XYZ file of C-alpha atoms in Angstrom:
650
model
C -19.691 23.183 -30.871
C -20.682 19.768 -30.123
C -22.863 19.387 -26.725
C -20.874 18.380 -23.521
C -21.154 14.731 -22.600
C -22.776 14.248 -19.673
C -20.969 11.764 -16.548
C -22.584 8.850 -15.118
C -23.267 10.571 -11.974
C -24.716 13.953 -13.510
C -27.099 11.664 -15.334
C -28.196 10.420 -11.341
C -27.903 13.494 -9.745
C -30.449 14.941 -12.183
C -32.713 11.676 -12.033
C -32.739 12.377 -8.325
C -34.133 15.673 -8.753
C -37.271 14.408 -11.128
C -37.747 12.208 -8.688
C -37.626 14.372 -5.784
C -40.322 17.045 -7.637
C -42.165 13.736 -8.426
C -42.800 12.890 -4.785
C -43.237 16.796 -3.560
C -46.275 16.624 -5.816
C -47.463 13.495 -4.604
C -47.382 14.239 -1.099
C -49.238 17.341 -1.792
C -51.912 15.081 -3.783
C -52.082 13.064 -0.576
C -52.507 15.422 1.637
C -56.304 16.702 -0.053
C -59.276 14.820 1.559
C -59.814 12.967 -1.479
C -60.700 9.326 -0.736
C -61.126 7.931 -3.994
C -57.454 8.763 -5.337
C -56.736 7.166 -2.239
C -55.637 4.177 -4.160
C -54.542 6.015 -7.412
C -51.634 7.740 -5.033
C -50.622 4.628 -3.196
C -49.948 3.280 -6.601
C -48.099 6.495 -7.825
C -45.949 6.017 -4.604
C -45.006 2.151 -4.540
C -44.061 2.719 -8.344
C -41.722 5.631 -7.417
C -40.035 3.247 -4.330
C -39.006 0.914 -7.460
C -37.831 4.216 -9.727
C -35.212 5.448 -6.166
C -34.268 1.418 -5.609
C -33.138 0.860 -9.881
C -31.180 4.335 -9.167
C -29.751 3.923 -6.063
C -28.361 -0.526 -7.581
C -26.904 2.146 -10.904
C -25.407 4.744 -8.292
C -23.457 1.647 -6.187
C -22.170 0.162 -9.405
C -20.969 3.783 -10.487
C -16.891 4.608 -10.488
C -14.955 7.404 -10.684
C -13.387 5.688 -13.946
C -16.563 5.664 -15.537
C -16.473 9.865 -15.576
C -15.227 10.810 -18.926
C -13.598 13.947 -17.086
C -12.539 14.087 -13.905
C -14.903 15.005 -10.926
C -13.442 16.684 -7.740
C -14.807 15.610 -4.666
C -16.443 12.333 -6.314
C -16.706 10.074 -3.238
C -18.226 12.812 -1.225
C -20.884 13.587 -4.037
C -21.239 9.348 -4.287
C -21.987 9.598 -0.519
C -24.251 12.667 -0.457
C -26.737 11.422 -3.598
C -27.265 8.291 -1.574
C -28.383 9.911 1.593
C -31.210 12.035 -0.482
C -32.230 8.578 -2.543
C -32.525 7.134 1.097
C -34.612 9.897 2.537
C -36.656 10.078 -0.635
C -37.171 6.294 -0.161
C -38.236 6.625 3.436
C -40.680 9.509 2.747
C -42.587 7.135 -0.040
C -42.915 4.566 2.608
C -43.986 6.119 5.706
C -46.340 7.913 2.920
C -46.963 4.334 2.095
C -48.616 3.543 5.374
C -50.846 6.450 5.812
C -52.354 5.712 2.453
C -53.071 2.105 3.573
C -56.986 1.179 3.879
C -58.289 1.737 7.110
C -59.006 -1.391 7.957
C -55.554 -2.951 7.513
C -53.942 -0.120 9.979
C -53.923 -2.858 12.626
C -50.912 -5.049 10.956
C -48.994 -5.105 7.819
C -50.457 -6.789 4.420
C -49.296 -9.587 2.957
C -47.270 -7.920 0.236
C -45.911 -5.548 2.710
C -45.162 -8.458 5.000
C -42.796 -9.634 2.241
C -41.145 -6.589 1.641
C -40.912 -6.709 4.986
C -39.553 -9.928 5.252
C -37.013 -9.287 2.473
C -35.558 -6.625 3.975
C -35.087 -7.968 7.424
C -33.175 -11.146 5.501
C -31.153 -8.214 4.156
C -30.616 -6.669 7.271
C -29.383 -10.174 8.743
C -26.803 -10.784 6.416
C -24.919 -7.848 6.647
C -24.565 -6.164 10.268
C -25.212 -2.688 10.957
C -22.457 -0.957 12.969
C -23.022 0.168 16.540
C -24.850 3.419 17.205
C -22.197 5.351 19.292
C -25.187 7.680 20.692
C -27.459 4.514 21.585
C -25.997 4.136 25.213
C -26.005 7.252 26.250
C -29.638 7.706 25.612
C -30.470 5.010 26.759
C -31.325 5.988 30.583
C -33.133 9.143 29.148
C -35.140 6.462 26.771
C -36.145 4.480 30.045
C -37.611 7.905 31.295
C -39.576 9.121 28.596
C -40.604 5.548 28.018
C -41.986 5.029 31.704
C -44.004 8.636 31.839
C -44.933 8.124 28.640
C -46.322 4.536 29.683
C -48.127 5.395 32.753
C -51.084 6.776 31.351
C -51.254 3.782 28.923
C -50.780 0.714 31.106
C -54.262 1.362 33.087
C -56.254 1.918 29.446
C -54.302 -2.235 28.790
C -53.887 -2.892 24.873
C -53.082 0.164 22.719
C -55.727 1.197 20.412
C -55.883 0.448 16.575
C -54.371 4.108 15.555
C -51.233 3.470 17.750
C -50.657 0.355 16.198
C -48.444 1.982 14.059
C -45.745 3.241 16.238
C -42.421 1.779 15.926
C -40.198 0.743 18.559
C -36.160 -0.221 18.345
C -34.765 -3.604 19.763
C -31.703 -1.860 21.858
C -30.272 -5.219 22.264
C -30.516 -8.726 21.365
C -33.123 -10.557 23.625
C -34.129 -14.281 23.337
C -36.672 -15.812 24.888
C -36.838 -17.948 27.653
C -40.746 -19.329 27.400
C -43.302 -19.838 25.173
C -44.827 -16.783 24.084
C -41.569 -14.891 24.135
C -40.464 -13.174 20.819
C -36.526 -13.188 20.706
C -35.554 -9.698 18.735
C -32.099 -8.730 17.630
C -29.924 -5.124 17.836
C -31.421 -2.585 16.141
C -34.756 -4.510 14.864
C -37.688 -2.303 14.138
C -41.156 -4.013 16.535
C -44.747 -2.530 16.238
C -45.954 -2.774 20.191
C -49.678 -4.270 19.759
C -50.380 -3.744 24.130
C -48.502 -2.771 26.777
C -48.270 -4.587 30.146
C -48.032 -2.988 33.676
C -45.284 -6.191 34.327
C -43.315 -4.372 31.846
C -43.722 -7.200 29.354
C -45.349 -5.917 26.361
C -46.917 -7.939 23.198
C -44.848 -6.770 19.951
C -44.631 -8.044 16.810
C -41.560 -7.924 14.183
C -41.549 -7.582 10.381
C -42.073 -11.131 9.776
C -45.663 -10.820 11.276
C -44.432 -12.984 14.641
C -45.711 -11.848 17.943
C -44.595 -12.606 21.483
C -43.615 -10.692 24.523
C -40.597 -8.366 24.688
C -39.394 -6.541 28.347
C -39.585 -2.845 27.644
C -36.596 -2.372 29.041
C -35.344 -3.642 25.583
C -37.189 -0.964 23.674
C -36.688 2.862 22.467
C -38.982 4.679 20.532
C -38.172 4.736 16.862
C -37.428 8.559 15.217
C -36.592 9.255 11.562
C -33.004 10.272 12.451
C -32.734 6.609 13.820
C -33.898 4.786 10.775
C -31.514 7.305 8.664
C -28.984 6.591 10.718
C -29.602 2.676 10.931
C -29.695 2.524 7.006
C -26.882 4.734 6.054
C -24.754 2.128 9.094
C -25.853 -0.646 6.692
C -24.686 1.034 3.592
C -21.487 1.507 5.146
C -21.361 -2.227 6.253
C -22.175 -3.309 3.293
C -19.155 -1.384 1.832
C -16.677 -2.797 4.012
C -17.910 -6.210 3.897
C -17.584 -6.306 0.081
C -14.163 -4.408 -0.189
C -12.480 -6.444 2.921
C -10.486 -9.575 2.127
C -11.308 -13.156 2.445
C -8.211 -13.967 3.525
C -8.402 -10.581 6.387
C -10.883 -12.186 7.869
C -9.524 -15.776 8.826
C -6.386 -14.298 9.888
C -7.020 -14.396 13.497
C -3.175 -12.588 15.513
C -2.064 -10.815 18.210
C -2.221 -7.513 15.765
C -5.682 -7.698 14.053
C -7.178 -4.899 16.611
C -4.731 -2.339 15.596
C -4.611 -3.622 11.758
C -8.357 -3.552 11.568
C -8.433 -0.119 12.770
C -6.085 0.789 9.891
C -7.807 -1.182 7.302
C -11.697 -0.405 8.127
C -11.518 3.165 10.507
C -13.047 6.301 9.110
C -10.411 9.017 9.905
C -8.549 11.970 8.616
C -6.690 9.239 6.173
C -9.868 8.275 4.445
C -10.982 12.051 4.126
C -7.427 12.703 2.780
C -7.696 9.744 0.406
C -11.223 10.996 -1.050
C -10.251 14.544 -1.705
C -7.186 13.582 -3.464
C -4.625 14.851 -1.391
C -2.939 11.555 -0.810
C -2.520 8.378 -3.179
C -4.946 6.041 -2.703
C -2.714 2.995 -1.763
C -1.320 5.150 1.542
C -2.849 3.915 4.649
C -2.771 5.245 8.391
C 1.350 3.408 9.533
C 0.180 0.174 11.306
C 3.848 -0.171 13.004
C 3.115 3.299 14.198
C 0.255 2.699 16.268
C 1.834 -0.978 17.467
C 4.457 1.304 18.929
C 1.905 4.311 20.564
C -0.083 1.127 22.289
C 2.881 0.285 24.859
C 6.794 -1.164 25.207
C 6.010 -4.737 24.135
C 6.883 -4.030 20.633
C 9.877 -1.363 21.585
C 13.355 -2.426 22.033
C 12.662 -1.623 25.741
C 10.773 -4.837 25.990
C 12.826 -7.174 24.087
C 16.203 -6.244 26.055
C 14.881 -7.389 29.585
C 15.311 -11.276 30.226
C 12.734 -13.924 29.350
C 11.498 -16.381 32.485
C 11.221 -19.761 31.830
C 8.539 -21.718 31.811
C 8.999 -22.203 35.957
C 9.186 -18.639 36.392
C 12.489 -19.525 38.550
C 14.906 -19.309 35.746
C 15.785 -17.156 32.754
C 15.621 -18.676 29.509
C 18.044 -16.722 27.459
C 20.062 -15.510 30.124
C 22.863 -17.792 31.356
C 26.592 -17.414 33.060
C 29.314 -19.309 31.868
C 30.981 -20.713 34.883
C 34.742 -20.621 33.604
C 34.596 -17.389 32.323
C 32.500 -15.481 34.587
C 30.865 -13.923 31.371
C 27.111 -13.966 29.774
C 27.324 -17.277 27.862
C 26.400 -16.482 24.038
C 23.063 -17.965 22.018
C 22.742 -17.963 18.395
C 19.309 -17.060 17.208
C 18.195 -18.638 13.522
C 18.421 -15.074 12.306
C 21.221 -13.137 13.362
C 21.921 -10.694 10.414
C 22.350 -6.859 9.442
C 21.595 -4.936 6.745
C 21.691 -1.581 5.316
C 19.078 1.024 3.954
C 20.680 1.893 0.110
C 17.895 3.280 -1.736
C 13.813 4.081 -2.303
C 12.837 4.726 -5.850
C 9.460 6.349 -7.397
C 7.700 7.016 -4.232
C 4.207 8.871 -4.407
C 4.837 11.914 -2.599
C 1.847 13.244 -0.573
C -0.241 15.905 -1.570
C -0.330 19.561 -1.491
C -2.763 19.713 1.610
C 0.023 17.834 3.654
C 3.196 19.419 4.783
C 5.252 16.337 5.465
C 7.879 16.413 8.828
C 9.442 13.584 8.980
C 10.554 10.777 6.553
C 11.645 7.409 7.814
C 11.624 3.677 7.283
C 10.317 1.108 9.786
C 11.137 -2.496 10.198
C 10.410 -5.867 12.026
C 10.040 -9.542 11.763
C 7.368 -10.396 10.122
C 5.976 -14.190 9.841
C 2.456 -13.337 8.155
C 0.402 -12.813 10.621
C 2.450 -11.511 14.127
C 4.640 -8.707 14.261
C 7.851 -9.428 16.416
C 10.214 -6.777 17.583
C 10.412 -3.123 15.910
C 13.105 -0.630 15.190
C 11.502 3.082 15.962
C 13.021 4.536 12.654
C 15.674 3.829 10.190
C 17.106 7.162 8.802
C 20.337 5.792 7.807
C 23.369 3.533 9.002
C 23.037 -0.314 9.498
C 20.934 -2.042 12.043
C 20.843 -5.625 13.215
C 18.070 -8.555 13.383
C 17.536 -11.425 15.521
C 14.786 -13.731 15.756
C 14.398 -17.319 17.022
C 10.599 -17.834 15.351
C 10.349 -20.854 13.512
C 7.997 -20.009 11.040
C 8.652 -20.760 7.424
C 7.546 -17.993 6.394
C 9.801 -16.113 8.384
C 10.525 -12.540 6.899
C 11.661 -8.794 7.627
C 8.596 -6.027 6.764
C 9.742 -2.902 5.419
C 7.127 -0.069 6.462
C 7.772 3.556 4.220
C 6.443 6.207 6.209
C 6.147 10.087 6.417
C 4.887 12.246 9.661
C 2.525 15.011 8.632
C 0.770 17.986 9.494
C -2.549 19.289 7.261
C -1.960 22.717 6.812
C -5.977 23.562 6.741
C -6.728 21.970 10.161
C -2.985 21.618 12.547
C -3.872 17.822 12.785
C -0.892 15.366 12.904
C -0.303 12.054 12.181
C 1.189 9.236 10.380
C 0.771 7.829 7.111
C 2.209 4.684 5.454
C 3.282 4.967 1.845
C 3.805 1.676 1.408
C 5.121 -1.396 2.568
C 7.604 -4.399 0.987
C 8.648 -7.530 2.430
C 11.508 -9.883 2.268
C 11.207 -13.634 3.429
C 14.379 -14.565 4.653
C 13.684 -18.402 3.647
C 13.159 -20.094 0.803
C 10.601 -23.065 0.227
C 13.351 -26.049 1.159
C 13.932 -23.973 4.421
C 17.434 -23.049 3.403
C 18.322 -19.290 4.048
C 18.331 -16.596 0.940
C 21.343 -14.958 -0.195
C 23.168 -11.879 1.734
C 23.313 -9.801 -1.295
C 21.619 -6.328 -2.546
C 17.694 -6.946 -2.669
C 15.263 -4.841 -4.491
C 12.062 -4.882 -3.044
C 8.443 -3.743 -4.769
C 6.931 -1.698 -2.602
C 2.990 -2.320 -2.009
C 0.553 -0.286 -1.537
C -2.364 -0.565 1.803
C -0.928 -2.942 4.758
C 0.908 -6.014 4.927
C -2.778 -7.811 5.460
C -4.547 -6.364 2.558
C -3.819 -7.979 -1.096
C -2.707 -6.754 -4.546
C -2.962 -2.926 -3.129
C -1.475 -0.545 -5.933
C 0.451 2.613 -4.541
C -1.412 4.753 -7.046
C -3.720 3.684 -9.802
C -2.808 6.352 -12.394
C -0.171 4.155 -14.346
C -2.764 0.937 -14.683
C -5.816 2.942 -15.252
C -5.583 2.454 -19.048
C -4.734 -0.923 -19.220
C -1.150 -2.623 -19.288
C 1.188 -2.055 -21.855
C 2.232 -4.559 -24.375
C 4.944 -3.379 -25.939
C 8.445 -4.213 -25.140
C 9.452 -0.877 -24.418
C 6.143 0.241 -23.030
C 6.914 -2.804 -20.283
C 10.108 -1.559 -19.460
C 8.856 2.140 -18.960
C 6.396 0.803 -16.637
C 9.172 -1.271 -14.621
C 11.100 2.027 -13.696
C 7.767 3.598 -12.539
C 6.941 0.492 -10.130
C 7.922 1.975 -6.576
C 11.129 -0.209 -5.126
C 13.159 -0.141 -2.047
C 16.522 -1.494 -2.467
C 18.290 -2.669 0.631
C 21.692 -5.006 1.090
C 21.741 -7.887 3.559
C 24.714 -8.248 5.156
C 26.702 -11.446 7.098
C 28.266 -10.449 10.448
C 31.816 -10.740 11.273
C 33.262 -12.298 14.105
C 33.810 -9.838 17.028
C 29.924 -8.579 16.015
C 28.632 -12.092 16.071
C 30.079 -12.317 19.325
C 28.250 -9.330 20.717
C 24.749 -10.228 18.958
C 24.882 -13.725 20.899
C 24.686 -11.878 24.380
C 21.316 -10.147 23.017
C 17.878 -11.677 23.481
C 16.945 -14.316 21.129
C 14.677 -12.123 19.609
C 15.561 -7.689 19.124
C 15.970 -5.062 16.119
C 18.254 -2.219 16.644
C 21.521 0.111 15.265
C 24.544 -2.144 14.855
C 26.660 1.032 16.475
C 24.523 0.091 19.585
C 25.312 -3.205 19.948
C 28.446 -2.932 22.039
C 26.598 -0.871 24.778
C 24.076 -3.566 24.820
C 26.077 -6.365 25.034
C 27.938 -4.584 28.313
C 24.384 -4.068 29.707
C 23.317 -7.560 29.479
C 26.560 -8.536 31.224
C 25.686 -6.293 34.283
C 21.988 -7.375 34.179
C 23.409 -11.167 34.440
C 25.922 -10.201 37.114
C 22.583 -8.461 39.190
C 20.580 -11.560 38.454
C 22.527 -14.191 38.475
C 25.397 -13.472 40.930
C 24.611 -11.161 43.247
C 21.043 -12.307 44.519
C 21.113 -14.457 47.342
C 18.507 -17.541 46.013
C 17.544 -17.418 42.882
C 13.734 -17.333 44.824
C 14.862 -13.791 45.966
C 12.487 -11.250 44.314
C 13.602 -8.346 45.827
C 14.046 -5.053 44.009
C 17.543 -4.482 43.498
C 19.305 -1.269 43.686
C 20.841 -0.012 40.345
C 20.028 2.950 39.069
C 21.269 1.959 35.634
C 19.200 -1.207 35.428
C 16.293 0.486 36.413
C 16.896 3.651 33.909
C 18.633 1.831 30.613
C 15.557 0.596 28.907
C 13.877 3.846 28.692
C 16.817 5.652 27.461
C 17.259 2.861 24.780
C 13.326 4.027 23.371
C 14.953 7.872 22.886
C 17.121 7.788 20.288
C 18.676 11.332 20.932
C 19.806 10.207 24.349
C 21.053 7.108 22.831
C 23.482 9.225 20.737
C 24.595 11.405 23.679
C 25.562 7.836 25.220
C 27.494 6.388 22.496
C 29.159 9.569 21.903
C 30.277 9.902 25.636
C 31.043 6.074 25.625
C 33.122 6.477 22.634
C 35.065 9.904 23.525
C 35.811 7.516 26.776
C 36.885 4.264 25.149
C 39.639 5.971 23.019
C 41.448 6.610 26.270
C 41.542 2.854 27.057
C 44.536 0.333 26.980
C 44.015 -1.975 24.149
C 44.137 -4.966 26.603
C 41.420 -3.223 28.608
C 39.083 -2.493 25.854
C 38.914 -6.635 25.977
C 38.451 -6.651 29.715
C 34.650 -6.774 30.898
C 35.141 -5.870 34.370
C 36.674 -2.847 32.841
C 34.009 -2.104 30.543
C 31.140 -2.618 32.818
C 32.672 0.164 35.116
C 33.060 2.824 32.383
C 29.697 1.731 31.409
C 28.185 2.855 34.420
C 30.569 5.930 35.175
C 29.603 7.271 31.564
C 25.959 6.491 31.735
C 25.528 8.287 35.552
C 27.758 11.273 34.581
C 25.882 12.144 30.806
C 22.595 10.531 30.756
C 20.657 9.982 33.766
C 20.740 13.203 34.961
C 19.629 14.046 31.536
C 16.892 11.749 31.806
C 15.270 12.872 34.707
C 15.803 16.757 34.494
C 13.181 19.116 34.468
C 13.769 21.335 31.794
C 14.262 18.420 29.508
C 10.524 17.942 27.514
C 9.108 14.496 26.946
C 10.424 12.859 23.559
C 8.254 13.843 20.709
C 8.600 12.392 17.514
C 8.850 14.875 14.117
C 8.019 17.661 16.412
C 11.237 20.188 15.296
C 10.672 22.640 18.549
C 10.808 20.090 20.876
C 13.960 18.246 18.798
C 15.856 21.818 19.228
C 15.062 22.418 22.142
C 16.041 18.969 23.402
C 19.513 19.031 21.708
C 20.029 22.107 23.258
C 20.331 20.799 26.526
C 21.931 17.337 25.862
C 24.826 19.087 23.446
C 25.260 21.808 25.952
C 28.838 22.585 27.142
C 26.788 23.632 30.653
C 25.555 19.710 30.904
C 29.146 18.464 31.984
C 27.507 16.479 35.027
C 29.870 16.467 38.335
C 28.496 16.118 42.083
C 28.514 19.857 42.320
C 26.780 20.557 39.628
C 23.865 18.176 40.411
C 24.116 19.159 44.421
C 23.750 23.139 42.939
C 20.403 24.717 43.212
C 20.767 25.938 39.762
C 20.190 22.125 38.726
C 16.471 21.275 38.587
C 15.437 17.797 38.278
C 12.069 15.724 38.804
C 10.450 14.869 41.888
C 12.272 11.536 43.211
C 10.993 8.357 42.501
C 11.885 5.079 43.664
C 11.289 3.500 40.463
C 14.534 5.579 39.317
C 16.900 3.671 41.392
C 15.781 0.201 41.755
C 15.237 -2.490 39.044
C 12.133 -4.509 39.793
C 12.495 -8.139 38.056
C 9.182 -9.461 38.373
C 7.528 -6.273 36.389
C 10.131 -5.842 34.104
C 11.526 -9.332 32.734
C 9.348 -10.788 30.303
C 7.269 -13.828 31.193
């Protein structure tokens, strides 16, 4: 039986080993008072620094396609043979320095000066990340630091021995005066004296001294340098696998985007062990939509100021009629969710709750408007950017819960988008599209969903191709044009808002009350005051609950069959069923105490929530909400008047 082939990283894993029984033995050398293998053993040490720095440049250019077989756990095992080639590496040099001659004790030699040197040119050019424990230890550093420096500011300039103790730059100073030394984060200074004016002389790793407030300083520890070096690692890391083009893109989103691209969380762990494909990332629109309303449909339905702040810019009256006057947006379309093919399903470690598509306008770099979730049915889009490259962002998504640990979240599985305008500017077809979906987010490029059908190489055969094709994850969705009566509707909307076409008629009659508030009933159009209506005040947060939202259009519908046909076209009629059916099946439901807060995927709280909104018991009348058997939440003003100056958009 021929001999099992050994991997790439078995071969480094066992070169680690020689070279950690290598350096046991030498620090045992060094430790016998023998003075003349004094220089024998620092030569023994600086040649086994070079031996850990070859293997640690072969272990960074190591892959886990380079394993002949596969390797569980390989990033972990990656991660864990460079932190013992970096403490082996710090052990030869601080063993480094104690073999140094006597006489150079006092400062660093030339050739050390240039290692030095080098790696402080190193540390320049990529950053190391923030310590998170630095600034809590800080006060307690100022503490030990003065009791430790009271004894020595009476005995003036440390001795020659403490030359060698190493301080750590807390924060960039630069200096003011001549003789100051200017010192960046997290720089490693040798203190040479120390000053009762709290100014003492230090000098950095390029051999420059000068005078440094000690207020600046913190005594250096080994699990500081560790902990500096493997921050650099990981910078270096990110610096090399983020995107050129990432980093110029300067938006509105690039907070929450970088956090998905760059953040070390449950994802990443996920992604390492294997339990998700690598192209799924943590769902950017997710956590757009957990920072606040601007991106909900909440936000986009309230009216838009003008640029005086004394006028609304897309809400207007049309005198003759007495109705909202209509404005067409550039988009104004709907479409319809038909189909996702050869999606990577999570792993086995995930139990997966919820399944749903998310959408907005997309022009490249901002985010505008967001639909919650798409589970089926049509929705609408509107959108008045200008942007040529204009487009709607398809984000695939699954809720989750790891069935090791209880932790939730959310997870993208990929992403596709469809510009909506072609390079003359002329607008694409309304037809069926069929969309590749990408892997990563919309700001990373060429992003595979998973790497196992590329990781031998494309296919050149005809038939080989066309295998391939049907394995390339799509999501298939059909544009639509809108007819006349919905046109109609969508021009009393905001200029800009994504939502369920069976919605739009309730929204429509909501802007029409909201222009009737604003626009005819104040006194001056200077008049600020908050205006009682319960149903302004209320609507937008209902609109963010989509259960609720279905109770409503199910009551408004049940009510709208008994209508005349001539008074289904009346909007005085409509806005009074609007507000009889919202007050008697809603509101009450929105502020009762037995109903729990919305939670999304959460199947308890879904039950127990359609329990009380589909109960025959809910039938709301004045005696049933004046009965002591009703419990609601503590009154609020906020509940019954609509304040414009908080809630339009500006």
């Amino acid at each position: 039986m021929p001999p099992r082939r050994r991997g790439p990283l078995q071969t480094v894993q066992r070169e680690t080993d020689d070279i950690k029984r290598k350096v046991d033995a030498l620090v045992r050398d060094a430790a016998e008072p023998d003075a003349s293998d004094r220089t024998e053993t620092l030569e023994r040490c600086k040649e086994l620094q070079r031996e850990v720095e070859e293997i640690t440049k072969t272990l960074k250019k190591l892959s886990k396609a380079d394993e002949p077989a596969p390797v569980g756990n390989y990033d972990q095992c990656k991660r864990e043979e460079e932190k013992r080639l970096l403490t082996l590496y710090e052990r030869l040099q601080s063993l480094a320095l104690q073999l140094q001659p006597r006489d150079q004790t006092g400062g660093p030699s030339s050739s050390q000066r240039d290692q030095e040197s080098e790696e402080e040119n190193s540390d320049e050019e990529d950053e190391s990340s923030e310590d998170e424990d630095a600034e809590e230890e800080v006060q307690d550093d100022y503490d030990d630091d003065d009791n430790a420096d009271s004894g020595d500011e009476d005995s003036g300039p440390t001795a020659t021995g403490q030359g060698s103790v190493s301080y750590i730059a807390l924060s960039a100073f630069t200096g003011e005066e001549e003789g100051d030394l200017s010192i960046q984060k997290g720089e490693v200074l040798k203190v040479l004296s120390k000053n009762k004016d709290g100014w003492w002389l230090a000098q950095n790793s390029k051999g420059q001294k000068g005078l440094v407030p000690k207020t600046f300083l913190k005594t250096s520890s080994p699990q500081d340098s560790e902990r500096k070096n493997e921050n650099e690692d990981e910078g270096e890391s990110e610096e090399e696998e983020e995107d050129p083009d990432i980093k110029s893109s300067k938006t509105s989103n690039w907070d929450t985007v970088r956090k998905a691209v760059t953040e070390i969380d449950a994802t990443d762990v996920l992604s390492a062990m294997g339990a998700i494909p690598p192209g799924f990332r943590p769902s950017t629109l997710s956590r757009l939509l957990e920072e606040g309303r601007s991106y909900r449909a909440s936000h986009f339905i309230q009216p838009k100021l003008s640029q005086s702040q004394l006028s609304f810019k897309d809400l207007h009256m049309d005198p003759d009629t007495g109705k909202v006057h209509g404005r067409p947006s550039r988009v104004s379309l709907t479409l319809t969710l038909w189909s996702c093919r050869m999606i990577p399903p999570p792993g086995v470690g995930l139990q997966v709750l919820s399944r749903h598509v998310r959408l907005c306008a997309f022009n490249g770099t901002q985010m505008t408007g967001m639909l919650p979730c798409l589970l089926d049915g049509d929705c609408f889009l509107r959108c008045d950017s200008e942007s040529p490259d204009l487009g709607i962002l398809f984000e695939l998504g699954v809720t989750y819960i790891r069935n090791s640990t209880g932790e939730r979240g959310d997870l993208s599985c990929g992403w596709a988008f469809l510009k909506l305008f072609d390079e003359s500017g002329a607008p694409v077809a309304l037809r069926t599209q069929e969309l590749t979906v990408h892997g990563g987010t919309p700001f990373e490029k060429d992003t595979d969903m998973d790497t196992t059908s590329t990781k031998r190489g494309y296919p050149t055969g005809v038939f080989q191709q066309m295998l391939l094709a049907r394995k390339i994850p799509k999501l298939v969705v059909k544009l639509k044009s809108v007819n006349t009566r919905s046109r109609e509707l969508l021009n009393l909307l905001p200029d800009t808002i994504v939502g369920s076409l069976s919605t739009v008629r309730l929204l429509g009659t909501y802007r029409q009350i909201l222009a009737d508030a604003l626009l005819l009933d104040r006194v001056t159009m200077y008049n600020a005051d908050l205006i009682c209506s319960s149903v302004l005040a209320s609507f937008p947060d209902v609109l963010d609950q989509p259960d609720l939202m279905d109770a409503f259009r199910k009551s408004w519908t049940e009510s709208e069959i008994n209508l005349r046909r001539s008074d289904k076209r009346d909007i005085n009629v409509l806005k009074q069923m609007f507000v009889s059916v919202y007050m008697g099946s809603v509101f009450p439901l929105l502020y009762s105490a037995e109903m729990p807060a919305p939670c999304w995927a959460d199947e308890e709280v879904e039950s127990q929530r359609a329990r009380i909104i589909y109960s025959p018991s809910q039938k709301t009348s004045v005696e049933t909400l004046l009965s002591s058997q009703s419990s609601h939440q503590a009154f609020d003003i906020s509940q019954v008047t609509y304040d414009l100056i908080s809630s339009a958009q500006h």
